[in-house]
Every structure is written in structure tokens, then in C-alpha cells.
Amino acid sequence: MPYPAIPPPVPDTRPPLEPVYGDPYADGQAALRGLLLDPASRRMRLMRMAWYGIQRVREQDEPRAGLHGVWAGEELLGALQIPVTVRISARTAANAHRLLAALTAAWAPSSVDLPLLYRMDGTTYLRWVRPRLVDVDTSRLGAGESLVRLGCVATDPAYYSADLVTEETQLPAPGGGVTPPLTPPLVLPPRPGGGRISATNHGTWDTAPVITMRGPWTDPGVSYSDGRRVQYQLTLAAGQALTVDTATGVASLAGGALRSPMPGSTVAARMLLPPGATTIRMLGTTPVDATMRPTLTVAWRHAYL
């Protein structure tokens, strides 16, 4: 009896598996460089991401001369290792290679910090990271499957709300504010109608705001409700902006020349917003006949450990 004919294989007409790009929209999802990792995905499943932790503290202890123990110094947090595990499940080796190529591209080395996004309890958070590791298990790659160990280093030990909070106010009246001689603490006298911002950090850790002061404004600066203040000896023309990036401790004028604060000011890098509410007041003066009012803008993210 002749053997039955073997039918030819039916070609797979389904579209090839492609990576999914976008921001996290469901709890448990993560994204780096727009590549979406989903714990519910069948093609590129996020198996693990260690988001929390304190791994390293840079202590500045000094031995006690002739005594047991040490004199404890300032405690500073170090970088944080973020291990990630992803399972690739594709129909073919070619599809697996396509997904692995996208994954490797997202984790390529970077000379600048990148936002790693992660969604929890309906809120998207971010860490500033540098990708450092892609370790691919190729034992089942021919079947379209692979387990990939990824790693990145969070250069900032804190994590933040992805959404940026921005508040703005104006100097309430011509000539309002503080004029030299300067005697700390400097505060703007209470006036209805502006001149102050209530900045609330809903997190658990200090956050670094970006403070933008736009003229016309003489001796622009700000003070915090706890007594800290920073002020600059210059005159901003109408529309000219002085931006203080407290994360780097640098103030730049119109995106160019760097500026140092006036004597007696707090170092810009120390003008962080602690957890809770902080009232920020405008310092300085404005021309009486100015048609534009000085404007203060403060932008920040809620910070957590």
C-alpha cells in the first residue's frame, strides 16, 4: 500500500512580532527609550525589576583618636543597581532576533542619564539611569525563546513622579520686594495678588526644583519659608530670564553666562524642596514704570526613596 503524500507546510501569513513602543499605561509596565515592557505581554514579558532600595552609603566617618569607635560624618547615598529580567517568546527565531534587537537598542550605553519609567498604583514614576548590561540566554533561541538579564545604574538614588509640577507668580506691585542693604533672612512682605508660590513636594525625599526668574527685575532672587534664600546682583531686562537649576547648583542667564549668587545667599544646590509644603517668595525690585511684571516660575517633581 503506498504511503500517503505529506502535505507541504502552510506558510505563516501572520505579521511578524514587533516590539511595542510608548509610555506605561497599566500597573507593572516599564519603558526605556520608548520600548514598553509589560508583565502581561506574551512576546516581551517583564518578569522582574528591582525598583526600590538603598544599596550604598558614602559615609564620612573619622576614627576617634585614642578612643574606640568613630566620629560620624555626613551620610550620602550612592548609586543604585536596577536589575531587570525579560522573557522573549516569539513564534520563530527570526522574530526572537527582531525583539532582541529592539531590546538591545533600548539598553545601549548612553553618555547622558535616561528616564526609566515604571507605573505603580495608577501613577508613572521615573528614575534617571545609565544602561549597563544585556545578558541573553541563547539556549532556546532557535525555538524563538530567550531569557534576558538587563541592568542599569540609577545615578540618582531617588525616584520621581514622571509628571512635572509647574507653578508661576508675579511680583505684586511696582517697587515691591527687598532692596539693599541685605540682611538675612530676606522675605517679601505679604501682599495680596502674587509674589509667592506654595510648592508642595508630595514625596518622601528632597527634590531639586528649577527656578526661572524673568525680568524686568533688579537683584532677582527667592526665599523659602524656612529661611533659605538665593539672590543675584544683576538687572534682568523685560523678558530676560535667569534659570537656577538646583540639581546642578548652576544659574544661567538666557541659557548662556553662568552666574554666582550674592554674598550671604544659600548655595543654589542647597535650595531643595523638602517633603511637604514650602512657601517661595520673590526678592528684589522692579521699575515703577515697567509695563511688564517680573515673573517667577518653579518646576519640580515629587521625590521618593
Tab-separated table of C-alpha atoms in Angstrom:
chain	number	residue	atom	x	y	z
A	1	MET	CA	0.000	0.000	0.000
A	2	PRO	CA	1.545	3.349	-0.977
A	3	TYR	CA	2.328	5.841	1.750
A	4	PRO	CA	0.040	8.876	1.849
A	5	ALA	CA	1.533	12.047	0.482
A	6	ILE	CA	2.851	14.503	3.072
A	7	PRO	CA	1.144	17.884	2.600
A	8	PRO	CA	3.503	20.834	2.219
A	9	PRO	CA	3.807	23.173	5.236
A	10	VAL	CA	1.348	26.036	5.293
A	11	PRO	CA	3.213	29.356	5.185
A	12	ASP	CA	2.777	31.599	8.246
A	13	THR	CA	0.938	34.619	6.868
A	14	ARG	CA	0.578	36.294	10.264
A	15	PRO	CA	2.528	39.554	10.616
A	16	PRO	CA	5.900	39.222	12.343
A	17	LEU	CA	6.080	40.073	16.015
A	18	GLU	CA	7.170	43.670	16.539
A	19	PRO	CA	8.150	45.412	19.746
A	20	VAL	CA	5.633	47.735	21.378
A	21	TYR	CA	6.605	51.359	21.985
A	22	GLY	CA	5.034	54.001	24.200
A	23	ASP	CA	4.686	55.138	27.796
A	24	PRO	CA	3.448	52.796	30.554
A	25	TYR	CA	-0.350	52.853	30.761
A	26	ALA	CA	-1.027	49.897	33.110
A	27	ASP	CA	0.368	48.994	36.524
A	28	GLY	CA	3.566	46.975	36.369
A	29	GLN	CA	4.648	48.244	32.955
A	30	ALA	CA	8.056	49.841	32.378
A	31	ALA	CA	9.644	51.702	29.471
A	32	LEU	CA	13.132	52.791	28.463
A	33	ARG	CA	13.781	54.825	25.307
A	34	GLY	CA	10.103	54.253	24.489
A	35	LEU	CA	10.347	50.431	24.465
A	36	LEU	CA	7.415	49.108	26.511
A	37	LEU	CA	7.939	46.146	28.845
A	38	ASP	CA	4.732	44.535	30.098
A	39	PRO	CA	4.318	41.803	32.751
A	40	ALA	CA	1.222	40.621	30.828
A	41	SER	CA	2.897	40.504	27.398
A	42	ARG	CA	3.358	37.167	25.625
A	43	ARG	CA	6.144	38.415	23.371
A	44	MET	CA	8.342	40.558	25.650
A	45	ARG	CA	7.305	39.874	29.252
A	46	LEU	CA	8.734	41.857	32.135
A	47	MET	CA	9.490	39.200	34.750
A	48	ARG	CA	11.321	41.301	37.337
A	49	MET	CA	12.510	44.825	38.031
A	50	ALA	CA	14.010	45.754	41.415
A	51	TRP	CA	12.755	49.330	41.708
A	52	TYR	CA	13.306	50.061	45.408
A	53	GLY	CA	16.304	50.009	47.699
A	54	ILE	CA	19.313	51.656	49.303
A	55	GLN	CA	22.448	49.739	48.351
A	56	ARG	CA	25.326	52.033	49.130
A	57	VAL	CA	26.042	54.856	51.589
A	58	ARG	CA	29.103	57.071	51.312
A	59	GLU	CA	29.908	57.648	54.951
A	60	GLN	CA	32.479	60.218	56.071
A	61	ASP	CA	33.425	58.772	59.451
A	62	GLU	CA	36.698	59.659	61.186
A	63	PRO	CA	38.459	57.429	63.763
A	64	ARG	CA	38.362	58.709	67.330
A	65	ALA	CA	41.968	59.402	68.288
A	66	GLY	CA	42.886	57.159	71.229
A	67	LEU	CA	39.282	56.013	71.608
A	68	HIS	CA	37.121	53.203	70.332
A	69	GLY	CA	34.695	53.971	67.533
A	70	VAL	CA	34.458	56.805	65.037
A	71	TRP	CA	33.165	60.331	64.744
A	72	ALA	CA	30.227	60.011	62.365
A	73	GLY	CA	30.218	62.424	59.426
A	74	GLU	CA	27.739	63.240	56.687
A	75	GLU	CA	25.870	60.289	55.157
A	76	LEU	CA	25.448	60.422	51.366
A	77	LEU	CA	23.612	57.870	49.245
A	78	GLY	CA	25.390	56.243	46.314
A	79	ALA	CA	24.159	54.852	43.009
A	80	LEU	CA	21.529	52.110	42.820
A	81	GLN	CA	21.738	48.949	40.691
A	82	ILE	CA	18.441	48.176	38.897
A	83	PRO	CA	18.307	44.520	37.724
A	84	VAL	CA	15.650	43.680	35.111
A	85	THR	CA	14.616	40.299	33.692
A	86	VAL	CA	12.663	39.957	30.427
A	87	ARG	CA	11.360	36.773	28.762
A	88	ILE	CA	11.220	36.743	24.969
A	89	SER	CA	8.549	34.416	23.499
A	90	ALA	CA	8.322	34.586	19.718
A	91	ARG	CA	6.998	32.176	17.103
A	92	THR	CA	10.302	31.843	15.274
A	93	ALA	CA	13.998	32.504	15.760
A	94	ALA	CA	13.713	35.405	13.302
A	95	ASN	CA	11.008	37.033	15.416
A	96	ALA	CA	13.068	36.466	18.562
A	97	HIS	CA	16.050	38.166	16.922
A	98	ARG	CA	13.812	41.113	15.989
A	99	LEU	CA	12.615	41.535	19.580
A	100	LEU	CA	16.127	41.087	20.982
A	101	ALA	CA	17.458	43.732	18.600
A	102	ALA	CA	14.893	46.246	19.866
A	103	LEU	CA	15.632	45.320	23.482
A	104	THR	CA	19.383	45.678	22.992
A	105	ALA	CA	18.938	49.038	21.247
A	106	ALA	CA	16.885	50.346	24.178
A	107	TRP	CA	19.631	49.242	26.583
A	108	ALA	CA	22.545	50.608	24.534
A	109	PRO	CA	25.076	52.653	26.522
A	110	SER	CA	24.312	56.338	26.951
A	111	SER	CA	26.526	59.301	27.814
A	112	VAL	CA	23.555	61.057	29.454
A	113	ASP	CA	21.059	59.929	32.074
A	114	LEU	CA	17.883	58.408	30.616
A	115	PRO	CA	14.403	58.250	32.224
A	116	LEU	CA	13.397	54.696	33.130
A	117	LEU	CA	9.591	54.792	33.555
A	118	TYR	CA	7.594	52.473	35.809
A	119	ARG	CA	3.856	52.575	36.577
A	120	MET	CA	2.504	51.722	40.043
A	121	ASP	CA	-0.976	52.275	41.504
A	122	GLY	CA	-2.052	54.372	38.525
A	123	THR	CA	0.979	56.710	38.694
A	124	THR	CA	4.029	56.695	36.432
A	125	TYR	CA	7.384	57.248	38.140
A	126	LEU	CA	10.886	57.635	36.747
A	127	ARG	CA	14.493	57.005	37.690
A	128	TRP	CA	17.464	58.605	35.945
A	129	VAL	CA	19.607	55.696	34.768
A	130	ARG	CA	22.540	54.583	32.610
A	131	PRO	CA	22.010	51.192	30.872
A	132	ARG	CA	24.926	48.853	31.617
A	133	LEU	CA	24.034	45.173	30.948
A	134	VAL	CA	22.318	42.947	28.348
A	135	ASP	CA	22.885	39.224	29.010
A	136	VAL	CA	20.990	36.966	26.559
A	137	ASP	CA	20.331	33.250	27.165
A	138	THR	CA	20.581	31.705	23.684
A	139	SER	CA	19.923	28.063	24.648
A	140	ARG	CA	16.368	28.126	23.212
A	141	LEU	CA	16.740	30.956	20.727
A	142	GLY	CA	16.102	28.582	17.833
A	143	ALA	CA	12.627	27.987	19.246
A	144	GLY	CA	12.002	31.724	19.488
A	145	GLU	CA	12.524	31.929	23.260
A	146	SER	CA	15.098	33.643	25.447
A	147	LEU	CA	15.531	34.864	28.988
A	148	VAL	CA	17.367	38.188	29.089
A	149	ARG	CA	19.055	39.733	32.113
A	150	LEU	CA	19.276	43.506	31.868
A	151	GLY	CA	20.840	46.027	34.184
A	152	CYS	CA	21.123	49.761	34.626
A	153	VAL	CA	22.529	52.082	37.266
A	154	ALA	CA	20.367	54.785	38.810
A	155	THR	CA	22.813	57.674	39.142
A	156	ASP	CA	20.331	59.458	41.414
A	157	PRO	CA	19.244	57.281	44.375
A	158	ALA	CA	15.779	58.891	44.426
A	159	TYR	CA	12.884	58.232	42.072
A	160	TYR	CA	10.364	60.819	40.950
A	161	SER	CA	6.870	61.381	39.661
A	162	ALA	CA	7.046	61.431	35.856
A	163	ASP	CA	4.704	64.419	35.684
A	164	LEU	CA	6.383	67.782	36.221
A	165	VAL	CA	4.622	70.267	38.530
A	166	THR	CA	4.909	73.910	37.415
A	167	GLU	CA	3.758	76.989	39.349
A	168	GLU	CA	4.077	80.644	38.366
A	169	THR	CA	3.560	84.016	40.037
A	170	GLN	CA	4.395	87.688	39.500
A	171	LEU	CA	5.753	90.470	41.701
A	172	PRO	CA	2.548	92.033	43.001
A	173	ALA	CA	3.345	95.749	42.839
A	174	PRO	CA	5.975	98.125	41.406
A	175	GLY	CA	8.838	98.599	43.838
A	176	GLY	CA	7.760	95.639	45.942
A	177	GLY	CA	10.317	93.318	47.397
A	178	VAL	CA	13.603	93.784	49.213
A	179	THR	CA	16.314	96.297	48.414
A	180	PRO	CA	19.899	96.534	49.673
A	181	PRO	CA	21.363	96.606	52.256
A	182	LEU	CA	20.678	92.879	52.538
A	183	THR	CA	20.216	91.431	55.987
A	184	PRO	CA	19.188	87.749	56.081
A	185	PRO	CA	16.670	86.355	56.340
A	186	LEU	CA	15.189	88.219	53.394
A	187	VAL	CA	11.445	87.892	52.872
A	188	LEU	CA	8.971	89.642	50.637
A	189	PRO	CA	6.380	91.495	52.727
A	190	PRO	CA	2.982	89.780	52.475
A	191	ARG	CA	0.899	91.313	49.690
A	192	PRO	CA	-2.318	90.046	48.143
A	193	GLY	CA	-2.233	89.173	44.469
A	194	GLY	CA	1.067	87.381	43.954
A	195	GLY	CA	4.761	87.340	44.708
A	196	ARG	CA	4.774	83.881	46.288
A	197	ILE	CA	4.337	80.228	45.410
A	198	SER	CA	3.263	77.377	47.661
A	199	ALA	CA	5.378	74.464	46.409
A	200	THR	CA	4.332	71.075	47.794
A	201	ASN	CA	6.543	68.026	47.419
A	202	HIS	CA	4.206	65.062	47.979
A	203	GLY	CA	7.127	62.626	48.133
A	204	THR	CA	9.350	61.395	50.952
A	205	TRP	CA	12.695	62.869	49.844
A	206	ASP	CA	14.122	66.280	48.929
A	207	THR	CA	13.578	67.278	45.309
A	208	ALA	CA	15.573	69.714	43.161
A	209	PRO	CA	13.400	72.421	41.548
A	210	VAL	CA	14.228	74.526	38.504
A	211	ILE	CA	13.671	78.200	39.337
A	212	THR	CA	13.210	80.661	36.471
A	213	MET	CA	13.182	84.427	37.135
A	214	ARG	CA	12.080	86.611	34.215
A	215	GLY	CA	12.510	90.417	34.111
A	216	PRO	CA	12.218	93.300	34.338
A	217	TRP	CA	13.794	92.511	37.702
A	218	THR	CA	16.645	94.024	39.711
A	219	ASP	CA	18.547	91.802	42.157
A	220	PRO	CA	16.314	88.800	41.369
A	221	GLY	CA	16.066	86.051	43.938
A	222	VAL	CA	13.807	83.883	46.071
A	223	SER	CA	13.462	82.996	49.732
A	224	TYR	CA	11.993	79.868	51.326
A	225	SER	CA	9.723	79.769	54.359
A	226	ASP	CA	12.492	78.030	56.372
A	227	GLY	CA	14.874	80.997	55.920
A	228	ARG	CA	16.977	79.828	52.970
A	229	ARG	CA	17.354	82.312	50.143
A	230	VAL	CA	19.360	82.879	46.973
A	231	GLN	CA	19.735	86.227	45.201
A	232	TYR	CA	21.757	87.572	42.256
A	233	GLN	CA	23.246	91.030	41.765
A	234	LEU	CA	22.146	91.900	38.245
A	235	THR	CA	19.308	93.544	36.361
A	236	LEU	CA	17.119	91.453	34.094
A	237	ALA	CA	15.631	93.291	31.125
A	238	ALA	CA	11.986	92.752	30.230
A	239	GLY	CA	11.590	89.133	29.145
A	240	GLN	CA	15.182	88.195	30.017
A	241	ALA	CA	15.403	85.003	32.102
A	242	LEU	CA	17.755	83.756	34.816
A	243	THR	CA	17.371	79.989	35.359
A	244	VAL	CA	18.602	78.273	38.525
A	245	ASP	CA	18.970	74.500	38.198
A	246	THR	CA	19.284	73.387	41.809
A	247	ALA	CA	20.110	69.790	40.769
A	248	THR	CA	23.444	71.024	39.393
A	249	GLY	CA	23.707	74.163	41.526
A	250	VAL	CA	24.125	76.315	38.403
A	251	ALA	CA	22.406	79.583	37.458
A	252	SER	CA	22.489	80.556	33.784
A	253	LEU	CA	21.487	83.819	32.157
A	254	ALA	CA	19.500	83.423	28.929
A	255	GLY	CA	20.905	79.904	28.586
A	256	GLY	CA	24.479	81.231	28.416
A	257	ALA	CA	26.610	83.022	31.004
A	258	LEU	CA	26.774	81.381	34.425
A	259	ARG	CA	26.073	83.486	37.481
A	260	SER	CA	27.160	83.286	41.118
A	261	PRO	CA	24.759	84.397	43.872
A	262	MET	CA	25.252	87.444	46.057
A	263	PRO	CA	27.260	87.101	49.296
A	264	GLY	CA	25.114	85.720	52.096
A	265	SER	CA	22.995	83.624	49.744
A	266	THR	CA	22.442	79.914	50.189
A	267	VAL	CA	24.340	77.746	47.706
A	268	ALA	CA	21.948	77.048	44.825
A	269	ALA	CA	22.425	73.266	45.187
A	270	ARG	CA	21.047	73.545	48.744
A	271	MET	CA	17.775	75.130	47.594
A	272	LEU	CA	15.990	71.768	47.542
A	273	LEU	CA	12.322	71.327	48.370
A	274	PRO	CA	11.808	69.030	51.382
A	275	PRO	CA	8.724	66.803	51.681
A	276	GLY	CA	5.649	68.882	52.425
A	277	ALA	CA	4.778	72.493	51.612
A	278	THR	CA	7.327	75.293	51.153
A	279	THR	CA	6.390	78.921	50.539
A	280	ILE	CA	8.675	80.565	47.966
A	281	ARG	CA	8.748	84.382	47.872
A	282	MET	CA	10.187	86.722	45.263
A	283	LEU	CA	13.076	89.013	46.272
A	284	GLY	CA	14.286	92.164	44.513
A	285	THR	CA	12.722	95.187	42.858
A	286	THR	CA	11.140	96.191	39.571
A	287	PRO	CA	10.991	99.597	37.816
A	288	VAL	CA	7.958	101.641	38.824
A	289	ASP	CA	7.105	102.461	35.194
A	290	ALA	CA	7.566	98.901	33.905
A	291	THR	CA	4.816	97.703	31.590
A	292	MET	CA	5.708	94.076	32.348
A	293	ARG	CA	5.832	92.424	35.751
A	294	PRO	CA	8.673	90.158	36.927
A	295	THR	CA	7.635	86.512	36.719
A	296	LEU	CA	8.772	83.610	38.884
A	297	THR	CA	8.324	80.021	37.636
A	298	VAL	CA	9.173	76.966	39.762
A	299	ALA	CA	9.085	73.429	38.322
A	300	TRP	CA	9.661	70.229	40.312
A	301	ARG	CA	8.819	66.526	40.613
A	302	HIS	CA	7.726	64.722	43.768
A	303	ALA	CA	10.708	62.687	45.048
A	304	TYR	CA	10.817	59.320	46.838
A	305	LEU	CA	13.323	56.771	48.139
